[in-house]
Amino acid sequence: MTATTEHDAAQLARDAGANPVDYLRARGYVYAITDEAGLRRAFEEGTVTAYVGFDPTAPSLHVGHLLSIMMLASLQRFGHRPIALGGGGTALVGDPSGKTSTRAVLSEETIQANLRAILPQFNRFLDFEGGRFGDNPPALLMNNAEWLLPLRYIEFLRDIGRHFSVNEMLAAETYRQRLESGAGLNFVEFNYRIVQAYDFLHLYRVIGCRLQMGGSDQWGNIVAGVDLIRRVEGGEAFGLVCPLLTTSSGQKMGKTESGAVWLDASLTTPYDYFQYWINVEDEDVERLLRLYTFLPEERIAELTSVSGAALREAKRVLAYETTKLTHGEEAAREADAAARALFGRHQDTDALLADASIPTATISAADVEAGLSIADVFVRAGLCSSKGEARRLASQGGLSIDGQRVDDADALFRPQREATLLRVGKKRYKRLIVEEAS
RNA sequence: GGGCAGGUGCCAGAGUGGACAAUUGGGCCUGGCUGUAAACCAGGUGCCGUAAGGCUUCGGUGGUUCGAAUCCGCCCCUGCCCA
C-alpha cells in the first residue's frame, strides 16, 4: 500500500505558490464561480473564510456530501478558514432543490439529534484546532438555528424580503421545475432561498465570511446570498459550486441499491465503505482519485496510466485513501486486508474464517441445535431479507457456504466448526460465528 | 371556499366487480462471460410453505356484494382551474 505522503496534493500546490482556485479547478471541483477574478484576488490578499451548509436531514453525512467537505478541507490546507454550517434552521424549511416532491417535515428534535451526530464527522476532514497544515486557522462549526430561529417575521420581511424579486425567483430553475412539473411547491419551500441567502449575509456580518461553496444545485441559492450581501452591505462575496457527480453509468455518487453510503461507521461499515469505492467503474477511477483523495497528481497519473485489470490497483488505492479519510488509517487497513483475503487469488477458507476484519454475524449454538435451515441462517446473518429470497437465490446458484454452492436452502444448517463463511452472489460475504449461549 | 382530476408494488405507470400478488418499462438481484470494471446474454424480483396451498398488499376508514385495487359514504393528501 502507498505510503502516506507527508504533504498532500493541496499543501504541495500551496507550497508551489498556486492559487486555491487553480488547485480546485485542476482537481475537478469547480463547476462555476460567481466572480473568479475577484475570488483569486481575495485568496491572494489574505485569509478567506468559506462555508458550506449541510442540512441535517439524516443522522449522518453521506458520500454525497463528501465533495463539499473536500473543498473545505482543501482550502484549509491553503491556510484559509472553513466553516461547516449545520442547517438546524434551514432543515426546518426544507430545500426544494432537486427534489421532485415536498420533503417530509422533520421535527426540531430530530434535526437537533441529527446535528449532534453529524458535526463530529467533520473532525477527520477539518482541523478545528488550527495549525495542522502550517498556519491554518481553526475550522468552525456553526448552526444556523442559532440566528434563524429568533428571527422576527415582519422585521425579516422588511429588511431582507424586500431584496428578493418574486419574478426572478419564479424564473429560477429550482422553482420553475417544480412548478412546471406540477409537483407543487409550498410557501415554506419557496422561502428556502431567502433563508439561505440570509445565512450568508449573517456569516458575512459576524465573521466576515466571503465565500460559500456547495453543489451546483445550490448555485441559485448561493448567488442569492452573494447578491444580498452586495445589496444590504455593499460587500463583495463569492460563490463556488462543484459539479453534481454521477458515475459513468449515470448513478448519483454515493447511492447504492440499499441507499446512501454513509460516513457513519455504524450505518455503513468501513468494510462496506471500502467496497463501495473499490467497486467503481474503470472510467471513474481517475476522476474520483482527484476529487476524493489528496494524492498528488503524479501518483494519480502513475496509478491510472495502466488499463484493463491493472486498474484494480488504482481502485484499491482509491478505496484505501477514502476509507482512511473517513474512518482512519486503522479501519482502512482492516478493510483492505479483508478485501484482499476475500477477493484475492488464493482463497484460504481457514484464514478467512479467522480474519476478524471480515464482516461477521453471530448466531447462538442453541438455535443451531434446535434446527435452522440454511435459509434461516442467511436471513439471520442479514444477507437475505426473507426465506423466500434465500430460496430464490439458492435456486439461481447465488448462495454458498464455505465456498460450496447451496442447492437446497431448506436443508438443515450443519456447521462444521464454529465459524462459517456465507456468501451471496459474487460480492457479499459474511462470516458466521456460532456462539455458545451465555 | 367552489369545480375538476388524481392517490396502485423501489420508481414510472396499466388495471376500473371474479381469470389480480396485480400487464409493461426502468431499476435492482442472481447466473453465464470477466478483472470485486464495463458491455452483452439468460433468469428472477410481496410474505409463509418442499409442494399443494395459505396469508398480507392497490391513501385511511366504514359499507354494498358470495366476491372489491375496481362500486358507495366519510376522512386525509396532491395537482389543475376559479374565488
CSV table of C-alpha atoms in Angstrom, one decimal, chain A:
chain,number,residue,atom,x,y,z
A,1,MET,CA,0.0,0.0,0.0
A,2,THR,CA,1.1,3.5,-0.8
A,3,ALA,CA,3.0,5.3,1.9
A,4,THR,CA,1.1,8.3,3.0
A,5,THR,CA,2.7,11.4,1.6
A,6,GLU,CA,3.9,13.9,4.1
A,7,HIS,CA,2.4,16.7,2.2
A,8,ASP,CA,-0.8,16.1,0.4
A,9,ALA,CA,-1.7,17.5,-3.0
A,10,ALA,CA,-3.3,20.6,-1.7
A,11,GLN,CA,-0.3,21.5,0.5
A,12,LEU,CA,2.1,20.8,-2.3
A,13,ALA,CA,0.1,23.2,-4.5
A,14,ARG,CA,0.2,25.8,-1.9
A,15,ASP,CA,4.0,25.4,-1.4
A,16,ALA,CA,4.3,25.8,-5.1
A,17,GLY,CA,2.5,29.1,-4.8
A,18,ALA,CA,-0.7,28.1,-6.6
A,19,ASN,CA,-3.9,30.0,-6.1
A,20,PRO,CA,-6.5,27.8,-4.5
A,21,VAL,CA,-8.8,28.4,-7.4
A,22,ASP,CA,-6.3,26.7,-9.7
A,23,TYR,CA,-5.9,23.8,-7.4
A,24,LEU,CA,-9.7,23.3,-7.1
A,25,ARG,CA,-10.0,23.6,-10.8
A,26,ALA,CA,-7.3,21.1,-11.6
A,27,ARG,CA,-8.8,18.7,-9.2
A,28,GLY,CA,-12.2,18.9,-10.8
A,29,TYR,CA,-14.1,20.7,-8.0
A,30,VAL,CA,-15.1,23.7,-9.9
A,31,TYR,CA,-18.3,23.9,-11.9
A,32,ALA,CA,-18.9,27.6,-11.6
A,33,ILE,CA,-17.6,30.6,-9.8
A,34,THR,CA,-19.5,33.9,-9.4
A,35,ASP,CA,-16.5,36.1,-9.9
A,36,GLU,CA,-13.4,34.2,-10.5
A,37,ALA,CA,-11.0,37.1,-10.8
A,38,GLY,CA,-12.4,38.6,-7.6
A,39,LEU,CA,-12.1,35.3,-5.7
A,40,ARG,CA,-8.5,34.8,-6.9
A,41,ARG,CA,-7.7,38.3,-5.6
A,42,ALA,CA,-9.4,37.6,-2.3
A,43,PHE,CA,-7.3,34.4,-1.8
A,44,GLU,CA,-4.1,36.3,-2.6
A,45,GLU,CA,-4.9,39.2,-0.3
A,46,GLY,CA,-5.4,37.2,2.9
A,47,THR,CA,-7.3,34.6,4.7
A,48,VAL,CA,-10.6,33.8,3.3
A,49,THR,CA,-13.4,32.4,5.4
A,50,ALA,CA,-15.6,29.9,3.4
A,51,TYR,CA,-18.6,27.9,4.3
A,52,VAL,CA,-20.7,25.1,3.2
A,53,GLY,CA,-24.2,24.4,4.6
A,54,PHE,CA,-25.2,20.9,5.5
A,55,ASP,CA,-28.8,20.1,6.2
A,56,PRO,CA,-29.2,17.6,9.0
A,57,THR,CA,-31.9,15.6,7.3
A,58,ALA,CA,-30.4,12.3,8.4
A,59,PRO,CA,-28.3,11.2,11.4
A,60,SER,CA,-25.1,11.0,9.3
A,61,LEU,CA,-23.5,12.7,6.4
A,62,HIS,CA,-23.0,10.5,3.3
A,63,VAL,CA,-20.8,10.3,0.3
A,64,GLY,CA,-22.9,12.8,-1.5
A,65,HIS,CA,-21.6,15.4,1.0
A,66,LEU,CA,-18.0,14.5,0.5
A,67,LEU,CA,-17.2,16.8,-2.3
A,68,SER,CA,-18.2,19.8,-0.4
A,69,ILE,CA,-16.2,18.6,2.6
A,70,MET,CA,-13.2,18.0,0.4
A,71,MET,CA,-13.4,21.5,-0.9
A,72,LEU,CA,-13.5,22.9,2.7
A,73,ALA,CA,-10.6,20.7,3.6
A,74,SER,CA,-8.6,21.7,0.6
A,75,LEU,CA,-9.0,25.4,1.4
A,76,GLN,CA,-7.9,24.9,4.9
A,77,ARG,CA,-4.7,23.3,3.6
A,78,PHE,CA,-4.2,26.6,1.8
A,79,GLY,CA,-4.4,28.4,5.1
A,80,HIS,CA,-8.0,29.6,4.8
A,81,ARG,CA,-10.8,29.1,7.3
A,82,PRO,CA,-13.5,26.6,6.6
A,83,ILE,CA,-16.9,26.7,8.3
A,84,ALA,CA,-19.1,23.7,8.4
A,85,LEU,CA,-22.6,25.1,8.8
A,86,GLY,CA,-25.2,22.8,10.3
A,87,GLY,CA,-28.6,23.7,8.9
A,88,GLY,CA,-30.5,23.3,12.1
A,89,GLY,CA,-32.7,26.2,11.0
A,90,THR,CA,-32.9,25.6,7.2
A,91,ALA,CA,-33.7,22.0,7.6
A,92,LEU,CA,-37.0,23.1,9.2
A,93,VAL,CA,-37.8,24.9,6.0
A,94,GLY,CA,-36.8,22.1,3.5
A,95,ASP,CA,-34.7,22.6,0.4
A,96,PRO,CA,-36.8,22.0,-2.7
A,97,SER,CA,-33.7,21.9,-4.9
A,98,GLY,CA,-33.5,18.8,-7.0
A,99,LYS,CA,-36.4,17.3,-5.1
A,100,THR,CA,-39.4,16.2,-7.2
A,101,SER,CA,-41.7,16.4,-4.3
A,102,THR,CA,-42.1,18.1,-0.9
A,103,ARG,CA,-39.9,16.5,1.6
A,104,ALA,CA,-41.4,15.3,4.8
A,105,VAL,CA,-41.0,17.9,7.5
A,106,LEU,CA,-38.6,16.9,10.2
A,107,SER,CA,-39.3,17.8,13.8
A,108,GLU,CA,-37.0,20.1,15.6
A,109,GLU,CA,-35.9,17.4,18.0
A,110,THR,CA,-34.9,15.1,15.1
A,111,ILE,CA,-33.0,17.8,13.5
A,112,GLN,CA,-31.1,18.6,16.6
A,113,ALA,CA,-30.3,15.0,17.2
A,114,ASN,CA,-29.1,14.6,13.6
A,115,LEU,CA,-26.9,17.7,14.0
A,116,ARG,CA,-25.3,16.3,17.1
A,117,ALA,CA,-24.5,13.2,15.2
A,118,ILE,CA,-23.2,14.9,12.1
A,119,LEU,CA,-21.0,17.6,13.5
A,120,PRO,CA,-18.3,15.3,14.8
A,121,GLN,CA,-18.0,13.7,11.4
A,122,PHE,CA,-16.2,16.8,10.1
A,123,ASN,CA,-13.4,16.1,12.6
A,124,ARG,CA,-11.5,13.8,10.3
A,125,PHE,CA,-11.5,16.2,7.4
A,126,LEU,CA,-11.1,19.6,9.1
A,127,ASP,CA,-8.8,20.8,11.7
A,128,PHE,CA,-10.7,22.5,14.5
A,129,GLU,CA,-7.6,23.3,16.5
A,130,GLY,CA,-5.7,25.2,13.9
A,131,GLY,CA,-2.1,24.8,12.7
A,132,ARG,CA,-2.3,21.3,11.5
A,133,PHE,CA,-1.3,22.4,8.0
A,134,GLY,CA,1.1,25.1,8.9
A,135,ASP,CA,-0.5,28.4,9.8
A,136,ASN,CA,-4.1,27.5,9.1
A,137,PRO,CA,-6.8,28.9,11.3
A,138,PRO,CA,-9.1,26.5,13.1
A,139,ALA,CA,-12.2,25.4,11.3
A,140,LEU,CA,-15.5,26.4,12.7
A,141,LEU,CA,-18.8,24.5,13.3
A,142,MET,CA,-21.9,26.6,13.4
A,143,ASN,CA,-25.6,26.0,13.4
A,144,ASN,CA,-27.9,28.4,11.7
A,145,ALA,CA,-30.7,27.6,14.0
A,146,GLU,CA,-28.9,30.0,16.3
A,147,TRP,CA,-29.8,33.0,14.2
A,148,LEU,CA,-32.7,31.8,12.2
A,149,LEU,CA,-35.0,30.7,14.9
A,150,PRO,CA,-35.0,34.1,16.8
A,151,LEU,CA,-35.8,36.0,13.6
A,152,ARG,CA,-38.9,38.1,13.7
A,153,TYR,CA,-41.1,37.8,10.7
A,154,ILE,CA,-42.1,41.4,10.0
A,155,GLU,CA,-38.6,42.6,10.5
A,156,PHE,CA,-37.2,39.9,8.3
A,157,LEU,CA,-39.7,40.7,5.6
A,158,ARG,CA,-38.9,44.4,5.7
A,159,ASP,CA,-35.1,44.1,5.9
A,160,ILE,CA,-34.4,41.0,3.8
A,161,GLY,CA,-37.6,40.1,1.9
A,162,ARG,CA,-37.6,43.4,0.1
A,163,HIS,CA,-34.4,42.5,-1.7
A,164,PHE,CA,-35.9,39.5,-3.4
A,165,SER,CA,-37.9,39.6,-6.6
A,166,VAL,CA,-40.6,37.1,-6.9
A,167,ASN,CA,-40.5,37.3,-10.7
A,168,GLU,CA,-36.8,36.3,-10.6
A,169,MET,CA,-37.3,33.5,-8.1
A,170,LEU,CA,-40.1,32.1,-10.2
A,171,ALA,CA,-37.8,32.0,-13.2
A,172,ALA,CA,-35.2,30.2,-11.2
A,173,GLU,CA,-34.6,26.6,-12.3
A,174,THR,CA,-35.3,25.1,-8.9
A,175,TYR,CA,-38.7,26.6,-8.5
A,176,ARG,CA,-39.7,26.6,-12.2
A,177,GLN,CA,-39.1,22.9,-12.5
A,178,ARG,CA,-41.3,22.2,-9.5
A,179,LEU,CA,-44.0,24.5,-10.8
A,180,GLU,CA,-43.9,23.1,-14.3
A,181,SER,CA,-43.8,19.5,-13.3
A,182,GLY,CA,-46.9,20.0,-11.4
A,183,ALA,CA,-45.3,18.6,-8.3
A,184,GLY,CA,-46.2,21.7,-6.3
A,185,LEU,CA,-44.2,23.9,-4.1
A,186,ASN,CA,-45.4,25.3,-0.8
A,187,PHE,CA,-44.6,28.7,0.6
A,188,VAL,CA,-42.1,27.4,3.1
A,189,GLU,CA,-40.0,25.8,0.4
A,190,PHE,CA,-40.3,28.9,-1.6
A,191,ASN,CA,-38.6,30.7,1.2
A,192,TYR,CA,-35.7,28.4,1.4
A,193,ARG,CA,-33.6,30.5,-0.9
A,194,ILE,CA,-34.2,33.6,1.1
A,195,VAL,CA,-33.3,32.0,4.3
A,196,GLN,CA,-30.1,30.5,2.9
A,197,ALA,CA,-29.1,33.9,1.4
A,198,TYR,CA,-29.7,35.3,4.8
A,199,ASP,CA,-27.3,32.8,6.3
A,200,PHE,CA,-24.5,34.0,4.1
A,201,LEU,CA,-25.3,37.6,5.0
A,202,HIS,CA,-25.2,36.8,8.6
A,203,LEU,CA,-21.9,35.0,8.4
A,204,TYR,CA,-20.5,37.8,6.3
A,205,ARG,CA,-21.5,40.3,9.0
A,206,VAL,CA,-20.5,38.3,12.0
A,207,ILE,CA,-17.2,36.8,10.9
A,208,GLY,CA,-16.5,38.2,7.6
A,209,CYS,CA,-17.2,35.0,5.7
A,210,ARG,CA,-16.9,35.8,2.0
A,211,LEU,CA,-17.2,32.5,0.2
A,212,GLN,CA,-20.0,30.0,0.0
A,213,MET,CA,-19.5,26.7,-1.7
A,214,GLY,CA,-21.8,23.8,-2.4
A,215,GLY,CA,-23.1,21.5,-5.2
A,216,SER,CA,-24.2,23.1,-8.4
A,217,ASP,CA,-27.8,22.6,-7.4
A,218,GLN,CA,-27.1,25.2,-4.8
A,219,TRP,CA,-26.0,27.8,-7.4
A,220,GLY,CA,-29.1,29.9,-7.3
A,221,ASN,CA,-29.2,29.9,-3.5
A,222,ILE,CA,-25.6,30.9,-3.3
A,223,VAL,CA,-25.9,33.6,-5.9
A,224,ALA,CA,-28.8,35.0,-4.0
A,225,GLY,CA,-26.6,35.3,-0.9
A,226,VAL,CA,-23.9,37.0,-2.8
A,227,ASP,CA,-26.4,39.5,-4.2
A,228,LEU,CA,-27.9,40.0,-0.8
A,229,ILE,CA,-24.6,40.9,0.7
A,230,ARG,CA,-24.0,43.4,-2.0
A,231,ARG,CA,-27.4,45.0,-1.7
A,232,VAL,CA,-27.5,45.2,2.0
A,233,GLU,CA,-23.9,45.7,3.0
A,234,GLY,CA,-22.4,46.7,-0.3
A,235,GLY,CA,-20.0,43.9,0.4
A,236,GLU,CA,-18.1,41.6,-2.0
A,237,ALA,CA,-18.7,37.9,-1.6
A,238,PHE,CA,-18.3,34.9,-3.8
A,239,GLY,CA,-19.8,31.6,-4.7
A,240,LEU,CA,-18.2,28.5,-6.0
A,241,VAL,CA,-20.0,25.3,-6.8
A,242,CYS,CA,-18.8,21.8,-7.7
A,243,PRO,CA,-20.4,19.6,-10.3
A,244,LEU,CA,-23.1,17.2,-9.2
A,245,LEU,CA,-21.3,14.0,-9.6
A,246,THR,CA,-22.7,11.0,-11.3
A,247,THR,CA,-20.9,7.8,-12.1
A,248,SER,CA,-20.2,6.9,-15.7
A,249,SER,CA,-23.4,4.9,-15.8
A,250,GLY,CA,-25.4,7.9,-14.5
A,251,GLN,CA,-25.8,6.9,-10.9
A,252,LYS,CA,-25.7,9.5,-8.3
A,253,MET,CA,-22.4,9.4,-6.4
A,254,GLY,CA,-22.8,7.7,-3.1
A,255,LYS,CA,-26.1,6.0,-3.8
A,256,THR,CA,-26.5,2.2,-3.9
A,257,GLU,CA,-29.4,-0.1,-4.2
A,258,SER,CA,-29.5,-0.3,-0.5
A,259,GLY,CA,-29.5,3.5,-0.1
A,260,ALA,CA,-26.9,6.1,0.7
A,261,VAL,CA,-23.3,5.3,1.6
A,262,TRP,CA,-22.9,6.8,5.0
A,263,LEU,CA,-19.9,8.3,6.7
A,264,ASP,CA,-21.0,6.9,10.0
A,265,ALA,CA,-19.4,3.5,10.6
A,266,SER,CA,-22.5,2.1,12.3
A,267,LEU,CA,-24.6,2.9,9.2
A,268,THR,CA,-22.1,1.9,6.6
A,269,THR,CA,-19.3,-0.2,7.9
A,270,PRO,CA,-15.7,0.7,6.9
A,271,TYR,CA,-15.7,-2.6,5.1
A,272,ASP,CA,-18.7,-1.7,3.0
A,273,TYR,CA,-17.4,1.8,2.6
A,274,PHE,CA,-14.2,0.4,1.2
A,275,GLN,CA,-16.1,-1.9,-1.1
A,276,TYR,CA,-18.2,0.9,-2.4
A,277,TRP,CA,-15.1,2.7,-3.6
A,278,ILE,CA,-13.2,-0.3,-4.9
A,279,ASN,CA,-16.2,-1.2,-7.0
A,280,VAL,CA,-16.3,1.9,-9.0
A,281,GLU,CA,-16.2,1.7,-12.8
A,282,ASP,CA,-12.9,1.9,-14.7
A,283,GLU,CA,-13.8,5.2,-16.3
A,284,ASP,CA,-14.4,6.8,-12.9
A,285,VAL,CA,-11.2,6.0,-11.0
A,286,GLU,CA,-9.0,8.8,-12.2
A,287,ARG,CA,-11.6,11.5,-11.6
A,288,LEU,CA,-12.5,10.1,-8.2
A,289,LEU,CA,-8.9,9.9,-7.1
A,290,ARG,CA,-8.6,13.6,-7.8
A,291,LEU,CA,-11.8,14.5,-6.1
A,292,TYR,CA,-11.9,12.3,-3.1
A,293,THR,CA,-8.3,11.9,-2.1
A,294,PHE,CA,-5.4,14.2,-1.6
A,295,LEU,CA,-3.0,12.1,-3.6
A,296,PRO,CA,-0.6,14.2,-5.6
A,297,GLU,CA,-1.1,14.4,-9.3
A,298,GLU,CA,1.9,12.3,-10.2
A,299,ARG,CA,0.8,9.5,-8.1
A,300,ILE,CA,-2.6,9.6,-9.7
A,301,ALA,CA,-1.1,9.7,-13.1
A,302,GLU,CA,1.0,6.7,-12.3
A,303,LEU,CA,-1.9,4.7,-11.0
A,304,THR,CA,-4.1,5.4,-13.9
A,305,SER,CA,-1.6,5.1,-16.7
A,306,VAL,CA,-2.4,1.5,-17.0
A,307,SER,CA,-5.6,0.0,-18.4
A,308,GLY,CA,-7.6,-3.2,-18.0
A,309,ALA,CA,-7.3,-5.3,-15.0
A,310,ALA,CA,-4.3,-3.4,-13.8
A,311,LEU,CA,-6.6,-0.5,-12.9
A,312,ARG,CA,-7.7,-2.5,-9.9
A,313,GLU,CA,-4.6,-1.3,-8.1
A,314,ALA,CA,-5.8,2.3,-8.7
A,315,LYS,CA,-9.2,1.3,-7.3
A,316,ARG,CA,-7.7,-0.3,-4.3
A,317,VAL,CA,-5.7,2.9,-3.6
A,318,LEU,CA,-8.9,4.9,-4.1
A,319,ALA,CA,-10.8,2.7,-1.6
A,320,TYR,CA,-7.9,2.8,0.9
A,321,GLU,CA,-7.4,6.5,0.8
A,322,THR,CA,-11.1,7.4,1.0
A,323,THR,CA,-11.7,4.9,3.8
A,324,LYS,CA,-8.7,6.3,5.6
A,325,LEU,CA,-10.0,9.9,5.3
A,326,THR,CA,-13.4,8.9,6.6
A,327,HIS,CA,-12.7,6.2,9.1
A,328,GLY,CA,-9.0,6.5,9.9
A,329,GLU,CA,-5.9,4.5,8.9
A,330,GLU,CA,-6.6,1.5,11.1
A,331,ALA,CA,-10.0,0.9,9.7
A,332,ALA,CA,-8.7,1.4,6.2
A,333,ARG,CA,-6.0,-1.2,6.7
A,334,GLU,CA,-8.5,-3.7,8.0
A,335,ALA,CA,-11.0,-3.1,5.2
A,336,ASP,CA,-8.2,-3.5,2.8
A,337,ALA,CA,-7.0,-6.7,4.4
A,338,ALA,CA,-10.5,-8.2,4.4
A,339,ALA,CA,-10.9,-7.3,0.7
A,340,ARG,CA,-7.6,-9.0,-0.1
A,341,ALA,CA,-8.5,-12.1,1.8
A,342,LEU,CA,-12.0,-12.4,0.3
A,343,PHE,CA,-11.2,-11.4,-3.3
A,344,GLY,CA,-7.6,-12.4,-3.6
A,345,ARG,CA,-6.4,-15.1,-6.0
A,346,HIS,CA,-6.0,-17.9,-3.5
A,347,GLN,CA,-8.8,-18.1,-1.1
A,348,ASP,CA,-7.8,-19.8,2.1
A,349,THR,CA,-11.0,-20.6,3.8
A,350,ASP,CA,-9.3,-21.3,7.2
A,351,ALA,CA,-7.6,-17.9,7.1
A,352,LEU,CA,-10.8,-16.2,6.1
A,353,LEU,CA,-12.7,-17.7,9.0
A,354,ALA,CA,-10.1,-16.4,11.4
A,355,ASP,CA,-10.0,-13.0,9.9
A,356,ALA,CA,-11.8,-10.6,12.2
A,357,SER,CA,-11.8,-7.8,9.6
A,358,ILE,CA,-14.4,-9.7,7.6
A,359,PRO,CA,-18.0,-8.7,8.3
A,360,THR,CA,-19.3,-11.0,10.9
A,361,ALA,CA,-22.6,-12.1,12.2
A,362,THR,CA,-23.2,-14.4,15.2
A,363,ILE,CA,-25.8,-17.0,16.0
A,364,SER,CA,-26.3,-18.9,19.1
A,365,ALA,CA,-25.4,-22.6,19.4
A,366,ALA,CA,-28.7,-23.4,20.9
A,367,ASP,CA,-30.5,-22.1,17.9
A,368,VAL,CA,-28.4,-24.2,15.6
A,369,GLU,CA,-29.0,-27.2,17.6
A,370,ALA,CA,-32.7,-26.5,17.6
A,371,GLY,CA,-32.5,-26.8,13.9
A,372,LEU,CA,-32.2,-24.0,11.5
A,373,SER,CA,-32.5,-24.2,7.8
A,374,ILE,CA,-29.8,-22.7,5.6
A,375,ALA,CA,-32.3,-20.1,4.5
A,376,ASP,CA,-32.9,-19.1,8.1
A,377,VAL,CA,-29.2,-18.7,8.6
A,378,PHE,CA,-28.8,-16.4,5.7
A,379,VAL,CA,-31.7,-14.3,6.9
A,380,ARG,CA,-30.3,-14.1,10.4
A,381,ALA,CA,-26.9,-13.1,9.1
A,382,GLY,CA,-28.6,-10.3,7.3
A,383,LEU,CA,-27.6,-11.5,3.8
A,384,CYS,CA,-31.2,-12.3,2.7
A,385,SER,CA,-34.3,-10.3,3.6
A,386,SER,CA,-36.6,-13.3,3.7
A,387,LYS,CA,-36.5,-17.1,3.4
A,388,GLY,CA,-38.2,-16.7,0.1
A,389,GLU,CA,-35.4,-14.7,-1.2
A,390,ALA,CA,-32.9,-17.2,0.2
A,391,ARG,CA,-34.7,-20.0,-1.7
A,392,ARG,CA,-34.8,-18.0,-4.8
A,393,LEU,CA,-31.1,-17.2,-4.6
A,394,ALA,CA,-30.2,-20.8,-3.9
A,395,SER,CA,-32.2,-22.0,-6.9
A,396,GLN,CA,-30.3,-19.5,-9.0
A,397,GLY,CA,-27.0,-20.6,-7.6
A,398,GLY,CA,-26.4,-17.5,-5.7
A,399,LEU,CA,-25.7,-18.8,-2.2
A,400,SER,CA,-22.7,-20.6,-0.9
A,401,ILE,CA,-21.3,-21.8,2.3
A,402,ASP,CA,-17.6,-22.2,2.8
A,403,GLY,CA,-17.2,-21.9,-1.0
A,404,GLN,CA,-19.7,-24.7,-1.6
A,405,ARG,CA,-22.8,-23.8,-3.6
A,406,VAL,CA,-26.1,-24.3,-1.7
A,407,ASP,CA,-28.6,-26.3,-3.7
A,408,ASP,CA,-31.3,-26.6,-1.2
A,409,ALA,CA,-31.9,-23.6,1.1
A,410,ASP,CA,-34.3,-25.6,3.2
A,411,ALA,CA,-31.7,-28.2,4.2
A,412,LEU,CA,-30.7,-28.1,7.8
A,413,PHE,CA,-27.7,-25.9,8.6
A,414,ARG,CA,-25.0,-28.1,10.0
A,415,PRO,CA,-21.8,-26.1,10.6
A,416,GLN,CA,-18.6,-28.0,10.5
A,417,ARG,CA,-16.9,-25.6,13.0
A,418,GLU,CA,-17.8,-22.5,14.9
A,419,ALA,CA,-17.1,-20.2,12.0
A,420,THR,CA,-18.7,-20.5,8.6
A,421,LEU,CA,-18.2,-18.3,5.5
A,422,LEU,CA,-21.5,-17.3,3.9
A,423,ARG,CA,-21.7,-15.7,0.5
A,424,VAL,CA,-24.5,-14.2,-1.6
A,425,GLY,CA,-23.8,-13.5,-5.2
A,426,LYS,CA,-20.2,-12.7,-6.0
A,427,LYS,CA,-19.5,-9.9,-3.6
A,428,ARG,CA,-21.4,-10.2,-0.4
A,429,TYR,CA,-19.7,-12.1,2.3
A,430,LYS,CA,-20.3,-12.7,5.9
A,431,ARG,CA,-18.5,-14.7,8.5
A,432,LEU,CA,-20.9,-16.5,10.7
A,433,ILE,CA,-19.8,-17.4,14.2
A,434,VAL,CA,-21.7,-19.9,16.3
A,435,GLU,CA,-21.6,-18.8,19.9
A,436,GLU,CA,-22.2,-20.9,22.9
A,437,ALA,CA,-25.1,-19.2,24.6
A,438,SER,CA,-24.3,-17.3,27.7
